[in-house]
Coordinates of C-alpha atoms in Angstrom, one line a residue:
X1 CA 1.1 14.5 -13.5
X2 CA 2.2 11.1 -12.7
X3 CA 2.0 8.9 -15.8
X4 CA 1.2 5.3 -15.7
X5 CA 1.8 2.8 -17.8
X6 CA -1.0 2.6 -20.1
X7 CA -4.0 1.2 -18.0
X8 CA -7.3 0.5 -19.1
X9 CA -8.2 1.7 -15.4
X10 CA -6.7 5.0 -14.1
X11 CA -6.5 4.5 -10.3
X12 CA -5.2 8.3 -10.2
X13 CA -7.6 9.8 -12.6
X14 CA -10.0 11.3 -9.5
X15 CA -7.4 13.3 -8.0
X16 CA -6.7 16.9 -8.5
X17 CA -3.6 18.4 -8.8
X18 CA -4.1 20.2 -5.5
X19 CA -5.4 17.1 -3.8
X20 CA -1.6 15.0 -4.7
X21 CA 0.4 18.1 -3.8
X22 CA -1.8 17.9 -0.5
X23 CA -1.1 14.4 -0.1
X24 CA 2.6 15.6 -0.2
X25 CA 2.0 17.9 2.5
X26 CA 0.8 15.7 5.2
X27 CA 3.3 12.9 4.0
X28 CA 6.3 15.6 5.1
X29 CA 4.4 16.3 8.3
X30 CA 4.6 12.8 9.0
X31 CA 7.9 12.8 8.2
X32 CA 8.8 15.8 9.9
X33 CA 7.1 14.6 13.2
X34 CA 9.3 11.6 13.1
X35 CA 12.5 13.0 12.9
X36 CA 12.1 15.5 15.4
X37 CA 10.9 12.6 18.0
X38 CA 14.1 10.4 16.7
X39 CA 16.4 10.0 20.6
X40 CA 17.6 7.1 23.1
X41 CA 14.7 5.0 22.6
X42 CA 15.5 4.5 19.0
X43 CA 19.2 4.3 19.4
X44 CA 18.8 1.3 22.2
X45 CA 16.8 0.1 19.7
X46 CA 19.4 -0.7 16.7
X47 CA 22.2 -1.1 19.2
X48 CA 20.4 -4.1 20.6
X49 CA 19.2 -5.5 17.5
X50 CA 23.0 -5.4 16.3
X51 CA 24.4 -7.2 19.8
X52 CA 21.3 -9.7 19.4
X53 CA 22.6 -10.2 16.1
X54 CA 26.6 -10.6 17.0
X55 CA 25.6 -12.8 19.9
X56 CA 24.0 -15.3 17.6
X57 CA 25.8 -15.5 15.1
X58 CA 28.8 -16.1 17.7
X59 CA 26.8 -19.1 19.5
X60 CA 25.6 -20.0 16.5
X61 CA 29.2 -20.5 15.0
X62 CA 30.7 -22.1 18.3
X63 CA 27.9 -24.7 17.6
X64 CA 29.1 -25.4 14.5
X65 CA 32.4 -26.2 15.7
X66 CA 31.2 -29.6 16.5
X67 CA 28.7 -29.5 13.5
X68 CA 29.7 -33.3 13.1
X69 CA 27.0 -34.1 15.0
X70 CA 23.5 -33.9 13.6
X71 CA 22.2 -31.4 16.3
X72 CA 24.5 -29.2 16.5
X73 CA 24.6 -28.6 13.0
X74 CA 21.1 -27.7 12.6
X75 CA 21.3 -25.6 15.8
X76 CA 24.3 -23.9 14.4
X77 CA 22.7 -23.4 10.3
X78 CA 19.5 -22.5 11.7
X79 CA 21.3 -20.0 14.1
X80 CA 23.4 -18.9 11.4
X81 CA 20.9 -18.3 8.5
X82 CA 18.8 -15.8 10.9
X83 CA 21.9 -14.0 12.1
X84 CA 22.9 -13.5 8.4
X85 CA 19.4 -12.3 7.6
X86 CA 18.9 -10.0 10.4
X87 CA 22.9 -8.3 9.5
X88 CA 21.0 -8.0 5.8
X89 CA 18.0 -6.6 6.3
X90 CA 17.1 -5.0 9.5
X91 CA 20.9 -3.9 9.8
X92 CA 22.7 -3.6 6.6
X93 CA 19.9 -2.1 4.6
X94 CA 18.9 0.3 6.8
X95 CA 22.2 1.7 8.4
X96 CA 23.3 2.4 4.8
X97 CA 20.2 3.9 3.9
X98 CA 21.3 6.8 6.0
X99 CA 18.1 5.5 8.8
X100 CA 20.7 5.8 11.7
X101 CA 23.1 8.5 10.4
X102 CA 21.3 11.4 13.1
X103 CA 23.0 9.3 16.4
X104 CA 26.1 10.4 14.5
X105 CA 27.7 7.3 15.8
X106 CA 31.1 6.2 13.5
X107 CA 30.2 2.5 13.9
X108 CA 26.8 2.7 13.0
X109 CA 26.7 5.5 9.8
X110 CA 26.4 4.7 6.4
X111 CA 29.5 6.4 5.1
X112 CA 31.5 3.5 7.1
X113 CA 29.2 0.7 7.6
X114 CA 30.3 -2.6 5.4
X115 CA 27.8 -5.1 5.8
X116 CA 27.7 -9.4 4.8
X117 CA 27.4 -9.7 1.2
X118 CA 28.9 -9.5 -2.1
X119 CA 28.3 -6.3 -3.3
X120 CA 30.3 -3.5 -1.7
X121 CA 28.4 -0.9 0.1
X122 CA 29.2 2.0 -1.5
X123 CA 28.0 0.5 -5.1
X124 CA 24.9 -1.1 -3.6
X125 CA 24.1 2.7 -2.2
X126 CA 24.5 4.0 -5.4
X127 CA 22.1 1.6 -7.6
X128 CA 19.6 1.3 -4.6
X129 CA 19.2 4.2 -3.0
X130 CA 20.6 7.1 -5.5
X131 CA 18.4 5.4 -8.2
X132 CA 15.6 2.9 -7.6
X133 CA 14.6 5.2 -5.0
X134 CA 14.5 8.2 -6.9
X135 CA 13.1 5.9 -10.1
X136 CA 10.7 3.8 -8.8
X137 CA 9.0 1.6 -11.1
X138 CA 9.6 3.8 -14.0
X139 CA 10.2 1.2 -16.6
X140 CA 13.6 1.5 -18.6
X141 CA 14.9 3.5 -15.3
X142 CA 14.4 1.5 -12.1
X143 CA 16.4 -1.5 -12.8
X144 CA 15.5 -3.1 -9.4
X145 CA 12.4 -3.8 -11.7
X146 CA 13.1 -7.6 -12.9
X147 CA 17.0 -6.2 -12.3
X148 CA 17.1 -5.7 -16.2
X149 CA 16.9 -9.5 -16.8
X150 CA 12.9 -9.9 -16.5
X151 CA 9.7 -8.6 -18.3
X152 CA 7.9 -6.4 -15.9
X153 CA 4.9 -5.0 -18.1
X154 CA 2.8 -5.8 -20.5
X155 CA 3.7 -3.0 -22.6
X156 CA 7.0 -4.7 -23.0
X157 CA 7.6 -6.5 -26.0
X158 CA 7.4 -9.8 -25.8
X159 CA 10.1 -11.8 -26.7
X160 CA 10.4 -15.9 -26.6
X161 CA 13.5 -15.7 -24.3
X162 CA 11.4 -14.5 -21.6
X163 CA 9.6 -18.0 -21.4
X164 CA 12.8 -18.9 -19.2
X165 CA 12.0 -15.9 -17.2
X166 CA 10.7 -18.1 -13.9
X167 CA 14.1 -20.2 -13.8
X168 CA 16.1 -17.1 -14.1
X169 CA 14.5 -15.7 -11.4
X170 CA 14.8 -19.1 -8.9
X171 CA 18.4 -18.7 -9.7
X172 CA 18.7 -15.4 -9.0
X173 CA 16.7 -16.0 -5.5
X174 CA 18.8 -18.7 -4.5
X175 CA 22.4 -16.5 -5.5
X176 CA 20.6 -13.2 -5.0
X177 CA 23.9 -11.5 -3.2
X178 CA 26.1 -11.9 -6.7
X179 CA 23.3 -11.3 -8.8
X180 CA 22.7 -7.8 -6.9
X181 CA 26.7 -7.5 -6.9
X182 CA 26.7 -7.6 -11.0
X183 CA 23.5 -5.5 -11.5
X184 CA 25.3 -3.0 -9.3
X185 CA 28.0 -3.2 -11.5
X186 CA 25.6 -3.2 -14.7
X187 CA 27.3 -6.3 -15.5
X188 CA 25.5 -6.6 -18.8
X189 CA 26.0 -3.2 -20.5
X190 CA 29.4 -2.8 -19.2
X191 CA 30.7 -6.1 -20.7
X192 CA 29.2 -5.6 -24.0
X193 CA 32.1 -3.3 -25.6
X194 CA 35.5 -3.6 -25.3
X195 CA 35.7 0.1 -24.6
X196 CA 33.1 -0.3 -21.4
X197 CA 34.8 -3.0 -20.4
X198 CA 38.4 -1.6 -20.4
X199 CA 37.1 1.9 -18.8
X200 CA 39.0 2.5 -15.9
X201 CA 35.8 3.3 -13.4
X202 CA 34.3 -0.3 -14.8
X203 CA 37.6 -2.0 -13.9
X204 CA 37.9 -0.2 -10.4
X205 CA 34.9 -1.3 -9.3
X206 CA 35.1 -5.2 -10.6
X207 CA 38.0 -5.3 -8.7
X208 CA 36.1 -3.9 -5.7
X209 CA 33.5 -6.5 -6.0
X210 CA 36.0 -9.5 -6.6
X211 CA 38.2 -8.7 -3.7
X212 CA 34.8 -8.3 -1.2
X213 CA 33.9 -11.9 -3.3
X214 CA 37.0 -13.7 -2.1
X215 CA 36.6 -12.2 1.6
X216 CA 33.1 -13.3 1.5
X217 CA 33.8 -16.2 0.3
X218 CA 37.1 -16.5 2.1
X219 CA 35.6 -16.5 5.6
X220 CA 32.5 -18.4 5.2
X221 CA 33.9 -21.2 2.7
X222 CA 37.8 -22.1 4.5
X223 CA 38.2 -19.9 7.9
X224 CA 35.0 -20.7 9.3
X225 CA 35.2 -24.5 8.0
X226 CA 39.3 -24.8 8.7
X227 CA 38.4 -23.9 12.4
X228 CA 35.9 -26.4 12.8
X229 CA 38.6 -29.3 11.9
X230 CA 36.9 -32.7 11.5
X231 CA 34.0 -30.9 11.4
X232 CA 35.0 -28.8 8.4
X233 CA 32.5 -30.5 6.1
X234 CA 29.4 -29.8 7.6
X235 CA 30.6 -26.3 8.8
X236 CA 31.2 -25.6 4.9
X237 CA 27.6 -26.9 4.1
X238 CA 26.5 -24.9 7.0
X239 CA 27.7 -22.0 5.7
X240 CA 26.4 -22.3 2.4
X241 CA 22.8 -23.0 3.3
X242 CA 22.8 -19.8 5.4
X243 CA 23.8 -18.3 2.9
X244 CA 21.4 -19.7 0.3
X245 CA 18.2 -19.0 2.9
X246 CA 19.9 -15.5 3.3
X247 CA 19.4 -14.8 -0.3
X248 CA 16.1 -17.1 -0.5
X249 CA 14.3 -14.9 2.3
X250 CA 15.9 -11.5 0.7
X251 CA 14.8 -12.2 -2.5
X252 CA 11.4 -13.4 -1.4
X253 CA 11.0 -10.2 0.8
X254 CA 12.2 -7.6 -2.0
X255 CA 10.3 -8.8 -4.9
X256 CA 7.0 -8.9 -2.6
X257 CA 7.5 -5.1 -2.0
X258 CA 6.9 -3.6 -5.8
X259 CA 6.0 -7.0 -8.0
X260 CA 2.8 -8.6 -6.9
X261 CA -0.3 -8.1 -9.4
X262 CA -1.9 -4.7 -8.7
X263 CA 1.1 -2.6 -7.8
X264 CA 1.6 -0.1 -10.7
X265 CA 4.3 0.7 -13.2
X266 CA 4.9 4.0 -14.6
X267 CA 6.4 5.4 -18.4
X268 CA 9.4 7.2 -18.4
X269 CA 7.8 10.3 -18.6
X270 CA 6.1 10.2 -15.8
X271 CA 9.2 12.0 -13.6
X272 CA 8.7 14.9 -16.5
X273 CA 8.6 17.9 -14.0
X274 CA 7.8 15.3 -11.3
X275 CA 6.5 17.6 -8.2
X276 CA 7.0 16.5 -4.6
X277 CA 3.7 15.0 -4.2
X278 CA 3.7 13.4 -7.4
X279 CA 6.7 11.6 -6.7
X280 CA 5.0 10.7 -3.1
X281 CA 2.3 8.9 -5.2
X282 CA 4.3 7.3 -7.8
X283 CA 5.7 5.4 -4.3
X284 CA 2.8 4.7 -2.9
X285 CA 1.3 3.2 -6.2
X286 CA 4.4 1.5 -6.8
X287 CA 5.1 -0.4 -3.5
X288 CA 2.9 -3.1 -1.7
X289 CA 3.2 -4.3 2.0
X290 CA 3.9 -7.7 4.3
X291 CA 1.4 -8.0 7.0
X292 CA 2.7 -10.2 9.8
X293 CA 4.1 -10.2 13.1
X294 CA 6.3 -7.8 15.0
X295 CA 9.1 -10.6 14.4
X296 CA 8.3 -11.2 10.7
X297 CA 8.8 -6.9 10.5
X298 CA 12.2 -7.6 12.1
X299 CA 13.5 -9.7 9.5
X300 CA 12.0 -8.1 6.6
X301 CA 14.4 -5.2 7.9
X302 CA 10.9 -3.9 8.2
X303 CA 10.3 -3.7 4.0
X304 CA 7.2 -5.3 5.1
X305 CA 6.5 -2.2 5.5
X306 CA 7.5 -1.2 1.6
X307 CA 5.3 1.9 1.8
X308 CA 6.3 3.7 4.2
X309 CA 9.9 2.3 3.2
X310 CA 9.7 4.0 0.1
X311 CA 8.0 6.9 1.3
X312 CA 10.3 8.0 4.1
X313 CA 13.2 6.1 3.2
X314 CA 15.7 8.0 6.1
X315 CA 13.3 7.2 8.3
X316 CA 14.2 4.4 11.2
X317 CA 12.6 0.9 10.1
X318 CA 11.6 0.6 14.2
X319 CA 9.3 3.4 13.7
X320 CA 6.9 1.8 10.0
X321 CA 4.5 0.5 12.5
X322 CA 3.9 3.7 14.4
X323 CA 3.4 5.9 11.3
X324 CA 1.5 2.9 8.9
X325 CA -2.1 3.6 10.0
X326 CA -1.3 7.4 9.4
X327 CA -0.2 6.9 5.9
X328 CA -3.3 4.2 5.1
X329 CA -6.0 6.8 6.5
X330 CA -4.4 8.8 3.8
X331 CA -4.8 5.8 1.1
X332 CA -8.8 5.6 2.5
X333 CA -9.4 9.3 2.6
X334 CA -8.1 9.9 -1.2
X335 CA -9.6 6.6 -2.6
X336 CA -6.2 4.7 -3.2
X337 CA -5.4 1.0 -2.5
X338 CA -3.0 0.2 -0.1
X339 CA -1.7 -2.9 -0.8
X340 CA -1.0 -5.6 2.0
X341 CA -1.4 -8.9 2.0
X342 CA 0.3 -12.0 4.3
X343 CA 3.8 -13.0 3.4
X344 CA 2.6 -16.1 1.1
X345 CA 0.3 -14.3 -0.4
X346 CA 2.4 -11.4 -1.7
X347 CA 5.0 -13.9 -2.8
X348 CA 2.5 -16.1 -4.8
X349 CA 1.2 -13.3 -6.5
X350 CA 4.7 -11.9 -7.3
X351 CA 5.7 -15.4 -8.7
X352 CA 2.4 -15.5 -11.0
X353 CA 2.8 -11.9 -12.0
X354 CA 6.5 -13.4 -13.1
X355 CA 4.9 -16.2 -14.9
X356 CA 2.2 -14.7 -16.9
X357 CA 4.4 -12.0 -17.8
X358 CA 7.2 -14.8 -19.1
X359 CA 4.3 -15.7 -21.6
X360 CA 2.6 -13.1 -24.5
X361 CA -0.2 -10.9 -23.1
X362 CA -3.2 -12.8 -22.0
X363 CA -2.2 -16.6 -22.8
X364 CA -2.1 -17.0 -19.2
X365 CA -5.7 -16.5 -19.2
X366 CA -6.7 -17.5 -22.0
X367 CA -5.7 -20.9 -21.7
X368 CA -8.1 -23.7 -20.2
X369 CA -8.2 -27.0 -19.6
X370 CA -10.6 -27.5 -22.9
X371 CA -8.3 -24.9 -25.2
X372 CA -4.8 -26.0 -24.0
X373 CA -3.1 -28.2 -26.7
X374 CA -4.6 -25.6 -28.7
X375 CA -2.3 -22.6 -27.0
X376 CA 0.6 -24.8 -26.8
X377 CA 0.3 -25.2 -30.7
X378 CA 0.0 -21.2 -30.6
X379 CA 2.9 -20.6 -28.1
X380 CA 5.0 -22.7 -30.3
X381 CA 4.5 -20.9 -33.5
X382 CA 4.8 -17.6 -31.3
X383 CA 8.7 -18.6 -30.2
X384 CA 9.8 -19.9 -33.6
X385 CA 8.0 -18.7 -36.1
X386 CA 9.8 -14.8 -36.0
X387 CA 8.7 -11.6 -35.3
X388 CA 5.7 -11.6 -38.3
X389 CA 4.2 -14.8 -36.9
X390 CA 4.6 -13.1 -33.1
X391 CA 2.7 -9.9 -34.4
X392 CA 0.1 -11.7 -36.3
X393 CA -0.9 -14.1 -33.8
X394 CA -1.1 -11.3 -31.0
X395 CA -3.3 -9.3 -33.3
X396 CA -5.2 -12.1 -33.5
X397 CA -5.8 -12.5 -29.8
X398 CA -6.2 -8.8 -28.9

């Protein structure tokens, strides 16, 4: 049985064995019923998104050949930005999560497919897809969790360095491309010993991600700019604020689909003999939606729709929308939430889950305006006075 983490409220506890392996069973009709109406339709589909995409970022960089002038440099970043996040998300993403691999086209598969960003393909498919879709949300094995730098749950300890938790994740939004490219490489772990460091796998692939760093880098920091010639400047800034809303908008968009308050965690345990349906409802706890527009499901990639995402992962993003009300009549009919909410909504509750998880269980709510010198005083003593004072004072509160 799936295990969460420990919840005063099981939202789980009313289902039956049979009824989550039956859940299971109409999830892979679903599934089933999709891939075997997959043709030309869906095929025009991502070949037009991907000449949409070329054709502006094209025009968008011939405007920012004269991006001396005011105009035409907000023509061209503006231009630029939603080319870069269209090639991320409703391209990259999904052609090397295997969604387009059936047309069996060589340009448009996921064995060749490199896409815009610092971390190479074939690493990003092995932390992404191999494991924080096969782990999701089990904490202490999906990684894309906080990305091993964040407290996630309250049944982590807490620790005073994870007051800084907030600014480390604003960084990591605004430079989220090389913070995904050294979490890919398991940065941390692997740079700890000197025998990690210097093992020959470790080394191959930091020299994989460098060299796809300087080409990156390369293109949109001196070709791009050089071509531009007195405009070489503001092409350069151009480039990097494209970039920046790139990993701005990602970021935004990826910790909205399993962060914000409500969406569950699960122990370690929990993939113990994991069956098929239980590993169906450990996704569909775990993941929350983006309700919006058909543009805003564009470029999200369609991880607006997170769900179904995670659900049928191989499935083409064109087709969350069609199978979305199928999979929620399945949330109604078994009594679970689906969770979906408007874009700022999902990303302000993501941001104060991040917050009042950066501070020890419940000071967050605790604090008032009447109490607050009062829980400063105690926050204090909780970061410097060691672990005794830590373990005292959140007896005390609990």
């Amino acid at each position: 049985m799936t295990v969460l983490q420990k919840k005063s409220d099981n939202p789980v506890a009313h289902l039956s064995a049979e009824d989550i392996e039956m859940i299971g069973k109409e999830l892979d009709t679903i599934r089933q019923e999709v891939r075997d109406s997959l043709g030309e339709d869906d095929a025009k589909y991502i070949r037009k998104v991907i000449d949409v995409q070329r054709k502006l970022e094209l025009g968008s960089r011939a405007a920012l050949l004269v991006s001396m002038f005011p105009p035409a440099w907000v023509v061209g970043t503006v231009g630029l930005s939603v080319a870069k996040i269209l090639e991320n998300m409703e391209i990259g993403h999904n052609i090397l999560h295997g969604q387009w691999d059936w047309m069996r086209d060589p340009k448009i598969h996921s064995t060749t497919w490199e896409w815009d960003m610092a971390s190479p393909a074939e690493q990003w498919k092995h932390s992404h897809n191999e494991l924080h879709h096969t782990y999701t949300n089990v904490i202490g094995k999906d990684n894309d969790l906080g990305y091993g730098i964040m407290r996630v749950d309250e049944d982590q300890r807490w620790h005073p360095m994870y007051l800084a938790q907030p600014l480390w994740n604003f960084i990591n939004a605004c430079f989220f491309e090389y913070g995904i490219a050294a979490y890919d490489l398991e940065l941390g772990k692997n740079l700890a010993s000197k025998k990690r460091r210097q093992n020959p796998e470790f080394k191959a692939a930091y020299k994989q991600v460098l060299k796809k760093i300087r080409n990156q880098a390369g293109k949109d920091y001196l070709v791009h700019p050089a071509l531009s010639g007195p405009s070489f400047l503001p092409t350069l800034a151009a480039n990097f604020t494209a970039n920046v809303v790139r990993n701005l908008w990602s970021h935004s968009v990826i910790m909205c689909g399993h962060f914000p308050e409500g969406v569950e965690t699960f122990e370690k345990k929990s993939i113990d003999g994991e069956t098929r349906g239980e590993w169906y409802l450990r996704q569909m706890l775990g993941s929350a939606n983006i309700s919006g527009s058909k543009a805003m499901h564009i470029m999200t990639g369609n991880l607006s729709h997170q769900v179904e995402h995670h659900l049928f992962p191989d499935i083409p993003s064109n087709r969350y929308a069609e199978i979305a009300p199928k999979v929620k009549d399945i949330f109604d009919r078994y009594g679970l939430t689906y969770h979906s909410a408007p874009l700022y909504k999902q990303v302000a509750s993501a941001w104060h889950k991040v917050i009042r998880l950066s501070l020890p269980n419940g000071w967050l709510a605790e604090t008032t305006p009447k109490n607050a010198p009062a829980q400063v005083i105690k926050l204090v003593r909780m970061t410097t006075g060691g672990k005794k004072v830590r373990r005292e004072l959140s007896k005390a509160a609990a």
